[in-house]
Amino acid sequence: MATVELDKVNKVYENGYHAIHDLDISIADQEFLVLVGPSGCGKSTALRMIAGLETISTGTMKIGDRIVNDVEPKDRDIAMVFQNYALYPHMSVYDNIGFALKLSKVPKDEIDTRVRKAASTLELDTYLDRKPGQLSGGQRQRVAMGRAIVRQPAAFLMDEPLSNLDAKLRVQMRAEIAALQRELAVTTVYVTHDQIEAMTMGDRVAVLKDGYLQQVDTPQNLYDRPDNVFVAAFIGSPSMNLYEASLRVSEAGGQISLGGQTIALSPSSLDARPALRGYDGKTVILGVRPEDFEDAELATDIPESQFLDSAPTLLEALGSEVMVHFKLDAPVVDSGDPDAVEDTNAEANAVGRFNPRTRVRVGQAMKVGVTSENLHFFDADTREAIWQ
Amino acid sequence: MSAVTPTAASGSTEPSSFSGPDDQGSGGAVDKVYGFLRRIPTGLLWLIVLVWLIPTLGLFINSFRDRTAQRESGWWTTTPDDLTFQNYQDIFNAQAGLGQSLLNTAAIAIPATIIPIAIAAFAAYGFAWIDFRGRKPLFIFTVSLLAIPLQVALIPLLQMFNNGASYTLPGLDKTIVLVPDFDLAGTTTAAWLTHTGFAMPFAIFLLHNYISSLPKDVFEAARIDGADHFTIFYRLVLPLSIPVLAAFAIFQFLWTWNDFLIVNTMIGANPDAQPTTILIANLAGDFGRNEFILPSAAFVQAFIPIVVFFALQRYFVRGLLAGSVKG
């Protein structure tokens, strides 16, 4: 049980590559913190620095009350779960789980008790005599987890532990790991590139990009109030729609012109974002979550002044909702996520999450209602969110 | 090789043995031709095996024939009645002393196999997984020693074993002893040291290639689990490197067992430590009088490496890393 604190931590490799810039995170005791970001953002490097597998170039790292910059991995009282399990292939499951205890000279009968307890927690009881080669992917992942929990460490470090599992198993293990972490109440740092894992598992989520920390907050806050364009687009699937738009603000409310069309901004929405008043006549980045687009015929609570004209180019019916791809005549803003998938349907630059009862048809004109209370605005130059 | 353990089915698909169309169920002319064509590589391999085995077979049969028979007719004319165990009795009798020489060879070959493996495994681990300054140049230098021919170093080595090595500083008239005279001339220790030295570049090269390909994550996991380099070496690297250790042991044992040049140079002068290769060379006697007992002696000499090979080949286990890491 311990806190983990990173204070202005930097990582510069010998070849001059600056992987981590001034990373400040403090992780509370028993907290589940997820480090998330696109590939190459430095999240794994950050985790490996906490583990002691990478040296810290500058800054201080504390686990508990102790500065661990120069402490060997084995003396940091942490346990790590690797992306590809990294099991000891020639040892049985029992020996894999008990290896760390054996090395730290724990008495044999205590090793036995703790290994069996960890195994029963992970439902591995019947596999203790098997070698890793005789286990399925999910079971190997459990063994890797077992190796971590048996040590009762101050912190768990997990490096994309689910990315090698198939989709169904991943969902199951996701819930199991989250539940296990709450049960054991051990501080956990979890690295993933999957924002769904980040949202569902973390108490807080830290979003990284190019070695810079973008935002640390609870999953809901990240979703509702992203600090910048990158976080806004990275969190949420499908991504937030981002456009260049120009703004007119008066006492009576605001008007957003998006391409040739306009959306009215109610005074209450303006009051919620007082800083917007300073952007009268300026160009901003407008962000709309897919669920804030709705078929106007079904959205009775959206006034007509917030309707846009378009036509669907592609419908994806998912049963509980319909993803509607359509085109808005406005320039799209690139969020800077290198892993972002280009919309394969080049005709469309907007995605709406419509109610399944919608009657819109591909190619037929429709009206799209926009929930203006939930719009996101970002400064066109700094790309920071505009709120206060 | 039939030594793949059933647990090692790591997805490495065994090529199915060449089989005719009869197990396919469906007949047809095309299948028949195809089945015939598929047999050709196997047939060719068997032919090569037979051709390569003929000299050995000849040696084997001749080893059971007496002097006259060997001189007057070829081994292929032999009938079972001609065969005798007399040659084997002759070479093992006290005068020829093959038994003692086999023990001498074992006393040279076994340590000369184990010592290089022990040193090279440590060195290979160090080169592969310990980050130290100058690791790469040192490794390249070590491996490039492969290019040094054994023959050029024999006489200097012998001199060193005889008298030690010293260097007189020019002008100062002062002599520095580099290697003291351990009086190693004519001892098996001299043979061990020489074999060890010359095996080292290849051993380090071979073991390094294997050990450096072990998955990095496993070592990192072990470091976090509390293992230091020695623990990682003994608990992980050695058990996981068994195939390559066995492979090198076979090479090195064959080479040291059959070596004539090094043992003749280093201990040829000491009849008490005489190994089989030297004994056999001398067995023929003046003008080749006793040439006829050479086949039996040679067969005994060749038999032991075969035993060693079959004993060690079961360690060529594939899929030893199965289940460790995904990918």
XYZ file of C-alpha atoms in Angstrom:
715
model
C 0.000 0.000 0.000
C 1.632 3.187 -1.064
C 1.331 6.323 -3.057
C 3.337 6.769 -6.230
C 4.552 10.234 -7.057
C 6.226 11.445 -10.209
C 7.670 14.928 -9.956
C 8.915 16.556 -13.156
C 10.146 13.238 -14.452
C 11.974 13.301 -17.778
C 13.315 10.547 -19.942
C 15.961 11.353 -22.523
C 17.475 8.387 -24.334
C 21.149 8.193 -25.196
C 20.383 8.982 -28.819
C 18.840 12.262 -27.681
C 15.210 11.231 -28.045
C 13.165 12.961 -25.367
C 10.464 10.422 -24.546
C 8.886 11.932 -21.437
C 8.595 15.665 -20.690
C 8.159 16.898 -17.112
C 5.678 14.243 -16.103
C 3.861 15.174 -12.888
C 1.412 12.627 -11.554
C 0.649 11.724 -8.009
C -1.200 8.502 -7.550
C -3.094 8.075 -4.312
C -2.913 4.983 -2.139
C -5.180 2.208 -3.468
C -5.968 4.227 -6.582
C -6.337 2.635 -10.017
C -4.642 5.020 -12.423
C -4.685 4.339 -16.140
C -2.023 5.758 -18.439
C -3.493 5.998 -21.894
C -2.360 7.438 -25.181
C -1.644 6.562 -28.792
C 1.350 4.405 -29.679
C 4.673 6.074 -29.014
C 3.267 8.525 -26.476
C 5.631 7.356 -23.743
C 3.111 5.571 -21.543
C 5.046 2.304 -21.419
C 8.273 4.202 -20.820
C 6.653 5.974 -17.899
C 5.527 2.651 -16.441
C 8.945 1.091 -16.926
C 10.487 4.055 -15.127
C 8.193 3.415 -12.172
C 9.232 -0.240 -12.307
C 12.913 0.658 -12.450
C 13.493 -1.006 -15.803
C 14.336 2.370 -17.334
C 16.514 4.983 -15.700
C 15.071 8.374 -14.833
C 16.915 11.174 -16.606
C 15.764 14.022 -14.378
C 13.068 14.503 -11.784
C 12.124 12.453 -8.760
C 10.066 9.311 -8.368
C 8.612 8.396 -5.014
C 6.934 5.172 -3.975
C 5.486 5.611 -0.511
C 7.791 8.037 1.284
C 10.913 6.797 -0.411
C 12.675 8.328 -3.391
C 13.338 5.383 -5.689
C 15.253 6.976 -8.570
C 18.286 4.775 -7.940
C 16.578 1.807 -6.326
C 16.789 -1.540 -8.134
C 13.484 -2.934 -9.465
C 13.541 -5.787 -6.973
C 13.841 -3.387 -4.059
C 10.962 -1.132 -5.096
C 8.276 -3.436 -3.727
C 6.317 -3.409 -6.942
C 4.951 -6.172 -9.149
C 4.570 -5.919 -12.868
C 2.347 -7.684 -15.361
C 3.727 -7.694 -18.887
C 1.911 -7.364 -22.170
C 3.081 -10.782 -23.361
C 2.881 -12.445 -19.903
C 6.653 -13.146 -19.674
C 6.090 -16.391 -17.799
C 8.972 -18.708 -16.954
C 8.302 -21.413 -19.548
C 10.173 -24.244 -17.840
C 8.452 -23.819 -14.491
C 5.020 -25.016 -13.435
C 2.278 -22.529 -12.691
C 2.954 -23.096 -9.001
C 6.640 -22.270 -9.375
C 5.911 -19.298 -11.604
C 3.652 -17.773 -8.980
C 5.972 -18.670 -6.112
C 9.237 -17.616 -7.784
C 9.464 -14.172 -6.193
C 8.638 -15.530 -2.744
C 11.237 -18.249 -3.127
C 13.869 -15.687 -4.052
C 13.053 -13.559 -1.055
C 13.511 -16.624 1.175
C 9.943 -16.829 2.422
C 9.444 -20.090 4.384
C 8.173 -22.985 2.285
C 4.847 -23.485 4.038
C 4.056 -19.792 3.796
C 4.890 -19.839 0.081
C 2.520 -22.753 -0.280
C -0.302 -20.951 1.532
C 0.135 -17.750 -0.413
C 0.509 -19.419 -3.816
C -2.617 -21.492 -3.252
C -4.553 -18.474 -2.068
C -3.511 -16.432 -5.102
C -4.324 -19.364 -7.365
C -7.783 -19.779 -5.896
C -8.445 -16.043 -6.218
C -7.648 -16.383 -9.912
C -9.351 -19.787 -10.298
C -6.085 -21.453 -11.225
C -6.267 -24.190 -8.567
C -6.483 -27.046 -10.994
C -3.657 -25.823 -13.207
C -0.890 -25.487 -10.634
C 1.110 -28.425 -12.006
C 0.936 -27.361 -15.618
C 3.572 -25.564 -17.613
C 2.676 -22.259 -19.280
C 2.795 -23.965 -22.683
C -0.195 -26.084 -21.692
C -2.390 -23.112 -20.824
C -4.691 -20.947 -22.888
C -4.028 -17.242 -23.358
C -6.474 -16.219 -20.658
C -5.003 -18.705 -18.183
C -1.481 -17.470 -18.890
C -2.688 -13.952 -18.237
C -4.059 -15.138 -14.907
C -0.742 -16.738 -14.026
C 0.968 -13.440 -14.770
C -1.552 -11.750 -12.491
C -0.984 -14.417 -9.854
C 2.732 -13.783 -9.946
C 1.988 -10.159 -9.150
C -0.648 -10.521 -6.427
C 1.132 -13.260 -4.472
C 3.817 -10.787 -3.481
C 1.400 -8.334 -1.852
C 3.403 -5.436 -3.287
C 3.046 -1.717 -2.670
C 1.932 -1.212 -6.252
C 0.886 -3.162 -9.317
C 2.214 -2.057 -12.665
C 0.411 -3.438 -15.695
C 1.631 -2.934 -19.217
C -1.234 -3.553 -21.646
C -1.989 -6.887 -19.982
C -5.080 -7.579 -22.054
C -3.910 -6.647 -25.524
C -3.013 -10.225 -26.478
C -6.406 -11.656 -25.574
C -9.309 -11.996 -27.941
C -12.095 -9.454 -27.708
C -14.550 -11.438 -25.599
C -11.964 -12.569 -23.078
C -10.636 -9.032 -22.873
C -14.007 -7.712 -21.733
C -14.228 -10.433 -19.087
C -10.655 -9.989 -17.812
C -11.130 -6.224 -17.802
C -13.917 -6.532 -15.274
C -12.014 -9.176 -13.295
C -8.859 -7.119 -12.994
C -10.810 -4.047 -11.940
C -12.709 -6.073 -9.336
C -9.535 -7.755 -8.115
C -7.811 -4.408 -7.716
C -10.652 -3.081 -5.587
C -10.679 -6.246 -3.515
C -6.927 -6.182 -2.909
C -6.863 -2.387 -2.600
C -3.374 -2.044 -4.033
C -2.232 1.073 -5.846
C -2.235 0.218 -9.547
C -0.797 1.859 -12.616
C -2.254 0.418 -15.778
C -0.997 1.207 -19.260
C -3.229 0.791 -22.273
C -3.808 2.297 -25.684
C -7.446 1.299 -25.521
C -9.562 4.175 -24.295
C -12.436 1.838 -23.443
C -10.196 -0.027 -20.988
C -9.058 3.315 -19.644
C -12.611 4.573 -19.130
C -13.992 1.390 -17.615
C -11.159 0.458 -15.280
C -9.528 3.601 -13.989
C -10.378 5.660 -10.948
C -8.494 8.334 -12.810
C -7.093 8.379 -16.314
C -3.936 10.165 -17.427
C -3.825 10.942 -21.131
C -0.368 11.210 -22.690
C 0.702 12.391 -26.101
C 4.264 12.660 -27.447
C 5.640 12.397 -23.927
C 3.528 15.266 -22.570
C 0.797 14.743 -20.020
C -2.435 16.125 -21.489
C -4.907 15.693 -18.666
C -5.467 13.590 -15.549
C -9.005 13.223 -14.316
C -11.819 10.809 -13.641
C -13.119 9.067 -16.760
C -16.400 11.008 -16.699
C -14.673 14.363 -16.350
C -12.310 13.525 -19.197
C -15.326 12.784 -21.328
C -17.401 15.751 -20.270
C -14.731 18.421 -19.979
C -11.664 17.535 -22.027
C -8.900 20.105 -21.613
C -7.851 20.170 -25.231
C -8.616 18.964 -28.717
C -6.459 15.846 -28.401
C -8.127 14.561 -25.250
C -11.535 15.410 -26.673
C -10.932 13.311 -29.760
C -9.010 10.512 -28.027
C -11.597 9.780 -25.362
C -14.868 8.462 -26.717
C -15.733 6.152 -29.564
C -16.655 7.150 -32.204
C -14.493 10.219 -31.733
C -15.800 13.693 -31.158
C -16.529 15.543 -34.411
C -14.235 18.574 -34.678
C -14.728 21.503 -37.062
C -13.509 25.000 -37.587
C -16.404 27.305 -36.907
C -16.842 31.038 -36.404
C -18.650 32.532 -33.495
C -20.979 35.529 -33.038
C -21.819 36.427 -29.475
C -24.389 38.954 -28.258
C -26.430 39.463 -25.085
C -29.259 37.401 -26.535
C -27.075 34.379 -27.140
C -24.625 33.130 -29.693
C -24.497 31.951 -33.238
C -22.095 29.378 -34.506
C -21.578 29.324 -38.214
C -20.511 25.981 -39.419
C -19.798 26.101 -43.122
C -22.827 27.749 -44.607
C -25.171 26.870 -41.744
C -25.702 28.323 -38.314
C -26.563 26.860 -34.922
C -27.996 29.019 -32.184
C -26.238 28.956 -28.831
C -28.618 29.502 -25.930
C -27.773 32.147 -23.288
C -27.531 29.401 -20.667
C -24.897 27.582 -22.730
C -23.005 30.845 -23.030
C -23.236 31.433 -19.285
C -21.766 28.022 -18.676
C -18.739 29.068 -20.746
C -18.188 32.747 -19.935
C -14.862 32.829 -21.743
C -16.691 32.316 -25.021
C -17.844 35.947 -24.944
C -14.298 36.959 -25.731
C -14.383 35.027 -28.976
C -16.992 37.166 -30.742
C -16.190 37.176 -34.452
C -13.342 34.739 -34.069
C -12.747 31.276 -35.403
C -12.882 28.477 -32.844
C -12.726 24.705 -32.943
C -16.153 23.259 -32.359
C -16.476 19.769 -30.930
C -19.668 17.730 -31.092
C -19.964 14.263 -29.548
C -21.813 11.809 -31.807
C -24.634 11.486 -29.273
C -25.195 15.249 -29.426
C -26.337 14.860 -33.015
C -29.871 13.495 -33.289
C -32.443 13.007 -35.947
C -34.405 16.266 -35.722
C -37.724 14.471 -36.165
C -37.125 12.470 -33.012
C -35.490 15.226 -30.992
C -38.499 17.163 -29.895
C -36.598 19.100 -27.244
C -34.164 20.632 -29.724
C -35.348 23.967 -31.161
C -35.348 24.473 -34.872
C -32.594 27.068 -34.600
C -30.242 24.211 -33.787
C -30.992 22.114 -36.870
C -28.480 21.397 -39.614
C -29.259 20.196 -43.119
C -27.460 17.192 -44.494
C -27.977 13.737 -45.928
C -26.668 10.392 -44.609
C -23.951 8.736 -46.662
C -23.748 5.611 -44.537
C -25.902 4.036 -41.831
C -24.600 1.514 -39.323
C -27.457 -0.014 -37.368
C -26.209 -1.427 -34.064
C -29.603 -2.290 -32.670
C -29.487 0.022 -29.685
C -28.460 2.924 -31.870
C -27.732 3.877 -35.449
C -24.423 5.422 -36.438
C -25.180 7.949 -39.116
C -22.325 9.255 -41.246
C -23.038 12.494 -43.030
C -21.311 15.490 -44.534
C -21.149 18.984 -43.077
C -19.781 21.766 -45.195
C -17.095 22.785 -42.709
C -13.337 22.170 -42.452
C -12.473 19.235 -40.187
C -9.801 19.665 -37.526
C -7.131 17.011 -37.055
C -6.856 16.044 -33.412
C -3.228 14.947 -33.691
C -3.879 11.340 -32.723
C -1.522 9.254 -34.887
C -3.637 6.135 -34.357
C -6.905 7.780 -35.380
C -8.726 5.954 -38.117
C -9.553 8.049 -41.140
C -13.198 7.824 -41.985
C -13.136 5.363 -44.847
C -16.275 6.911 -46.146
C -14.603 9.966 -47.640
C -17.948 11.615 -48.363
C -18.675 12.009 -44.685
C -17.031 14.161 -42.047
C -19.542 13.742 -39.249
C -20.861 10.832 -37.226
C -24.064 10.965 -35.264
C -25.375 8.443 -32.772
C -29.076 8.407 -33.608
C -32.006 6.778 -31.911
C -32.741 3.426 -33.620
C -36.242 4.584 -34.506
C -34.809 7.121 -36.926
C -36.234 7.035 -40.444
C -33.303 8.691 -42.229
C -32.172 6.987 -45.415
C -28.899 7.142 -47.287
C -28.951 9.930 -49.852
C -32.206 11.486 -48.611
C -32.154 14.953 -47.085
C -32.453 15.050 -43.299
C -32.331 17.541 -40.509
C -29.877 16.964 -37.699
C -30.539 18.457 -34.284
C -27.570 19.609 -32.221
C -27.684 19.642 -28.417
C -25.991 22.975 -27.891
C -25.618 22.591 -24.107
C -23.067 19.842 -24.659
C -20.952 21.485 -27.328
C -17.218 21.799 -26.811
C -15.233 24.859 -27.826
C -11.479 25.050 -28.230
C -9.169 27.938 -29.006
C -8.065 27.664 -32.628
C -4.444 28.506 -31.798
C -3.751 26.909 -28.413
C -6.261 24.090 -28.937
C -7.203 24.438 -25.268
C -10.789 24.154 -24.135
C -12.697 27.414 -23.678
C -14.593 27.454 -20.407
C -13.998 30.114 -17.819
C 14.493 -36.603 -34.739
C 11.906 -38.206 -32.587
C 12.866 -36.229 -29.549
C 10.123 -33.642 -29.634
C 8.292 -33.920 -26.367
C 4.529 -34.042 -26.590
C 4.253 -30.977 -24.363
C 6.170 -28.932 -26.866
C 3.442 -28.683 -29.430
C 3.873 -24.941 -29.684
C 2.173 -24.586 -32.982
C 5.360 -25.418 -34.848
C 3.816 -27.752 -37.307
C 5.764 -30.875 -38.039
C 6.037 -31.475 -41.738
C 3.952 -34.553 -42.272
C 6.098 -37.498 -43.200
C 6.265 -38.323 -46.856
C 3.584 -40.761 -47.552
C 2.110 -42.356 -50.598
C -1.362 -41.851 -51.923
C -2.627 -44.944 -50.096
C -3.528 -42.954 -46.981
C -5.398 -40.360 -48.988
C -8.312 -42.611 -49.773
C -8.891 -41.441 -53.319
C -6.936 -43.129 -56.110
C -6.452 -41.837 -59.634
C -3.448 -41.643 -61.940
C -2.530 -38.098 -60.920
C -2.423 -39.060 -57.265
C -0.242 -42.045 -58.094
C 2.270 -39.953 -60.032
C 2.208 -37.293 -57.355
C 2.714 -39.916 -54.641
C 5.656 -41.340 -56.551
C 7.222 -37.903 -56.984
C 6.821 -37.193 -53.308
C 8.835 -40.303 -52.484
C 11.833 -39.208 -54.537
C 13.434 -36.885 -51.952
C 13.103 -39.503 -49.220
C 14.495 -42.167 -51.485
C 17.392 -39.953 -52.410
C 18.145 -39.280 -48.769
C 18.171 -42.990 -47.997
C 20.537 -43.547 -50.912
C 22.927 -40.917 -49.583
C 22.742 -42.439 -46.114
C 23.651 -45.861 -47.536
C 26.542 -44.534 -49.611
C 27.927 -42.674 -46.606
C 27.554 -45.753 -44.406
C 29.441 -48.140 -46.695
C 32.977 -47.234 -45.494
C 31.861 -47.547 -41.889
C 30.292 -50.889 -42.655
C 33.527 -52.006 -44.302
C 35.476 -50.914 -41.264
C 33.061 -52.735 -39.005
C 33.265 -56.007 -40.933
C 37.013 -55.846 -41.364
C 37.420 -55.386 -37.645
C 36.203 -58.982 -37.270
C 38.538 -60.484 -39.882
C 42.035 -61.775 -39.275
C 45.217 -60.487 -40.853
C 45.286 -62.860 -43.807
C 41.661 -62.328 -44.679
C 42.076 -58.559 -44.616
C 45.168 -58.743 -46.829
C 43.851 -61.165 -49.397
C 40.229 -60.199 -50.032
C 37.757 -57.368 -49.717
C 35.317 -57.130 -46.807
C 32.364 -57.709 -49.108
C 33.523 -61.287 -49.738
C 33.210 -62.203 -46.082
C 31.128 -65.115 -44.910
C 29.963 -65.388 -41.296
C 32.382 -68.260 -40.659
C 35.397 -66.010 -41.268
C 34.543 -63.666 -38.442
C 36.642 -63.669 -35.264
C 36.862 -61.627 -32.077
C 40.648 -62.052 -31.980
C 41.349 -58.458 -33.085
C 39.261 -57.035 -30.240
C 40.983 -59.305 -27.756
C 44.343 -58.161 -29.099
C 43.714 -54.451 -28.785
C 42.337 -54.695 -25.261
C 45.190 -56.843 -23.957
C 47.739 -55.321 -21.632
C 50.363 -54.855 -24.303
C 48.259 -52.756 -26.647
C 46.450 -51.047 -23.763
C 43.409 -49.651 -25.575
C 41.354 -49.766 -22.384
C 43.732 -47.489 -20.503
C 44.005 -45.124 -23.455
C 40.218 -44.805 -23.643
C 40.201 -43.729 -20.021
C 42.982 -41.254 -20.813
C 40.940 -39.847 -23.697
C 37.899 -39.546 -21.476
C 40.011 -37.754 -18.882
C 40.930 -35.245 -21.588
C 37.673 -34.963 -23.533
C 35.132 -34.718 -20.707
C 36.735 -31.790 -18.837
C 37.678 -30.231 -22.177
C 33.957 -30.220 -22.986
C 32.614 -29.094 -19.638
C 35.110 -26.302 -18.902
C 34.476 -24.312 -22.109
C 30.712 -24.668 -21.718
C 30.839 -23.361 -18.183
C 32.975 -20.367 -19.105
C 31.258 -19.620 -22.393
C 27.758 -19.732 -20.915
C 28.665 -17.064 -18.380
C 30.433 -14.999 -21.037
C 27.552 -15.338 -23.497
C 25.043 -14.233 -20.854
C 27.241 -11.274 -20.019
C 27.596 -10.246 -23.638
C 23.898 -10.697 -24.252
C 22.232 -9.222 -21.177
C 24.632 -7.225 -19.033
C 25.073 -3.669 -20.178
C 28.697 -2.681 -19.756
C 31.013 -0.289 -21.503
C 32.698 -1.755 -24.566
C 30.403 -4.750 -24.710
C 30.025 -4.763 -28.457
C 33.698 -4.259 -29.441
C 34.759 -6.869 -26.927
C 32.256 -9.342 -28.279
C 33.340 -8.723 -31.867
C 36.970 -9.105 -30.818
C 36.246 -12.376 -29.032
C 34.369 -13.826 -31.943
C 36.966 -12.662 -34.439
C 39.452 -14.920 -32.644
C 37.711 -17.686 -34.576
C 40.006 -16.699 -37.414
C 43.188 -17.623 -35.538
C 44.350 -21.009 -36.795
C 45.111 -23.560 -34.158
C 48.401 -24.554 -35.754
C 50.155 -21.180 -35.360
C 49.584 -21.161 -31.633
C 50.665 -24.703 -30.838
C 54.399 -24.125 -30.417
C 54.094 -20.886 -28.395
C 51.570 -22.600 -26.148
C 53.817 -25.595 -25.673
C 56.693 -23.299 -24.769
C 54.484 -21.533 -22.271
C 53.403 -24.806 -20.688
C 57.049 -25.886 -20.541
C 58.704 -22.766 -19.172
C 56.009 -20.221 -18.422
C 56.193 -16.902 -20.198
C 58.264 -13.892 -19.372
C 59.162 -10.611 -20.981
C 62.481 -8.785 -20.681
C 62.057 -5.034 -20.745
C 64.369 -3.609 -23.394
C 67.144 -1.443 -21.954
C 66.180 -2.013 -18.309
C 67.450 -5.564 -18.128
C 64.434 -6.474 -16.028
C 62.337 -9.577 -16.646
C 58.614 -9.667 -15.930
C 57.029 -13.078 -15.452
C 53.740 -13.074 -17.362
C 52.858 -16.711 -16.764
C 54.743 -18.695 -14.128
C 56.089 -22.102 -15.033
C 53.396 -24.451 -13.783
C 55.253 -27.425 -15.269
C 52.243 -28.375 -17.363
C 54.122 -30.052 -20.185
C 52.903 -33.574 -20.764
C 49.869 -33.220 -18.473
C 46.203 -33.511 -19.358
C 45.772 -30.035 -17.872
C 47.744 -28.642 -20.790
C 45.316 -30.340 -23.186
C 42.300 -29.020 -21.268
C 43.606 -25.476 -21.338
C 44.418 -25.610 -25.031
C 41.068 -27.125 -25.976
C 39.268 -24.622 -23.772
C 41.068 -21.683 -25.311
C 40.396 -22.700 -28.863
C 36.771 -23.632 -28.190
C 35.970 -20.329 -26.527
C 35.292 -18.023 -29.532
C 32.941 -20.480 -31.193
C 31.282 -21.442 -27.919
C 30.647 -17.818 -26.962
C 29.404 -17.034 -30.454
C 27.007 -19.989 -30.528
C 25.668 -19.580 -26.991
C 25.401 -15.802 -27.343
C 23.247 -16.149 -30.439
C 20.860 -18.369 -28.564
C 20.863 -16.639 -25.202
C 20.399 -13.188 -26.687
C 17.294 -14.426 -28.469
C 15.574 -15.410 -25.218
C 12.644 -13.054 -24.556
C 13.688 -9.887 -22.763
C 10.435 -9.584 -20.870
C 11.126 -12.811 -19.020
C 14.367 -11.402 -17.647
C 12.678 -8.151 -16.725
C 9.952 -10.062 -14.938
C 12.647 -11.969 -13.060
C 14.430 -8.747 -12.126
C 11.215 -7.405 -10.669
C 10.642 -10.715 -8.906
C 13.931 -10.113 -7.137
C 16.440 -12.055 -9.194
C 19.999 -10.818 -9.662
C 22.181 -11.764 -12.612
C 23.350 -15.015 -11.028
C 19.838 -16.112 -10.187
C 18.649 -15.246 -13.678
C 21.566 -17.200 -15.103
C 21.031 -20.341 -13.046
C 17.258 -20.340 -12.823
C 16.332 -19.082 -16.280
C 19.165 -18.962 -18.782
C 20.670 -22.384 -18.116
C 17.405 -24.358 -18.135
C 16.206 -22.520 -21.217
C 19.521 -22.974 -23.049
C 19.696 -26.752 -22.763
C 19.300 -27.350 -26.514
C 22.212 -25.137 -27.455
C 24.346 -26.406 -24.584
C 23.744 -29.973 -25.751
C 24.537 -29.013 -29.329
C 27.793 -27.421 -28.346
C 28.662 -30.294 -26.013
C 28.320 -32.719 -28.915
C 30.537 -30.618 -31.174
C 33.163 -30.101 -28.556
C 33.159 -33.687 -27.329
C 33.522 -35.027 -30.868
C 36.365 -32.640 -31.541
C 38.278 -33.301 -28.337
C 37.667 -37.049 -28.444
C 38.982 -37.324 -31.978
C 41.726 -34.721 -31.611
C 45.230 -35.850 -32.454
C 47.174 -32.657 -33.091
C 46.727 -30.953 -29.716
C 47.182 -34.048 -27.566
C 50.177 -35.149 -29.598
C 51.810 -31.741 -29.125
C 50.930 -31.262 -25.487
C 51.155 -34.762 -24.020
C 52.532 -36.929 -26.812
C 55.759 -37.324 -24.859
C 54.037 -38.752 -21.792
C 53.140 -42.429 -22.378
C 51.106 -42.603 -19.151
C 48.597 -40.038 -20.397
C 48.453 -41.310 -23.957
C 44.971 -41.004 -25.490
C 43.417 -43.409 -27.982
C 44.138 -41.336 -31.072
C 47.880 -41.449 -30.420
C 47.712 -45.078 -29.438
C 45.979 -46.032 -32.667
C 48.518 -44.081 -34.703
C 51.276 -46.097 -33.092
C 49.407 -49.400 -33.149
C 50.203 -50.226 -36.739
C 53.817 -50.680 -35.716
C 56.900 -50.578 -37.881
C 56.198 -51.058 -41.578
C 52.507 -51.497 -40.761
C 52.964 -55.004 -39.389
C 49.920 -54.739 -37.185
C 47.777 -52.801 -39.590
C 45.050 -55.433 -39.357
C 44.069 -54.486 -35.827
C 43.476 -50.851 -36.806
C 39.845 -51.369 -37.943
C 38.794 -52.793 -34.608
C 40.626 -50.069 -32.654
C 39.180 -47.372 -34.901
C 35.727 -48.789 -34.459
C 36.000 -48.721 -30.694
C 37.313 -45.161 -30.877
C 34.435 -44.083 -33.126
C 31.753 -45.870 -31.159
C 31.859 -43.698 -28.062
C 31.063 -40.356 -29.743
C 28.058 -42.065 -31.317
C 26.847 -43.069 -27.867
C 27.357 -39.511 -26.664
C 25.478 -38.130 -29.641
C 22.447 -40.307 -29.064
C 22.523 -39.624 -25.353
C 22.491 -35.866 -25.866
C 20.237 -35.585 -28.883
C 17.125 -35.974 -26.747
C 17.904 -32.533 -25.351
C 17.310 -30.963 -28.742
C 13.846 -30.105 -27.593
C 11.875 -27.738 -29.668
C 9.306 -25.481 -28.127
C 11.124 -25.060 -24.852
C 9.920 -21.471 -24.711
C 6.314 -22.342 -25.452
C 3.901 -20.359 -23.359
C 6.419 -17.884 -22.047
C 5.550 -14.921 -24.172
C 2.933 -14.378 -26.788
C 4.127 -13.967 -30.315
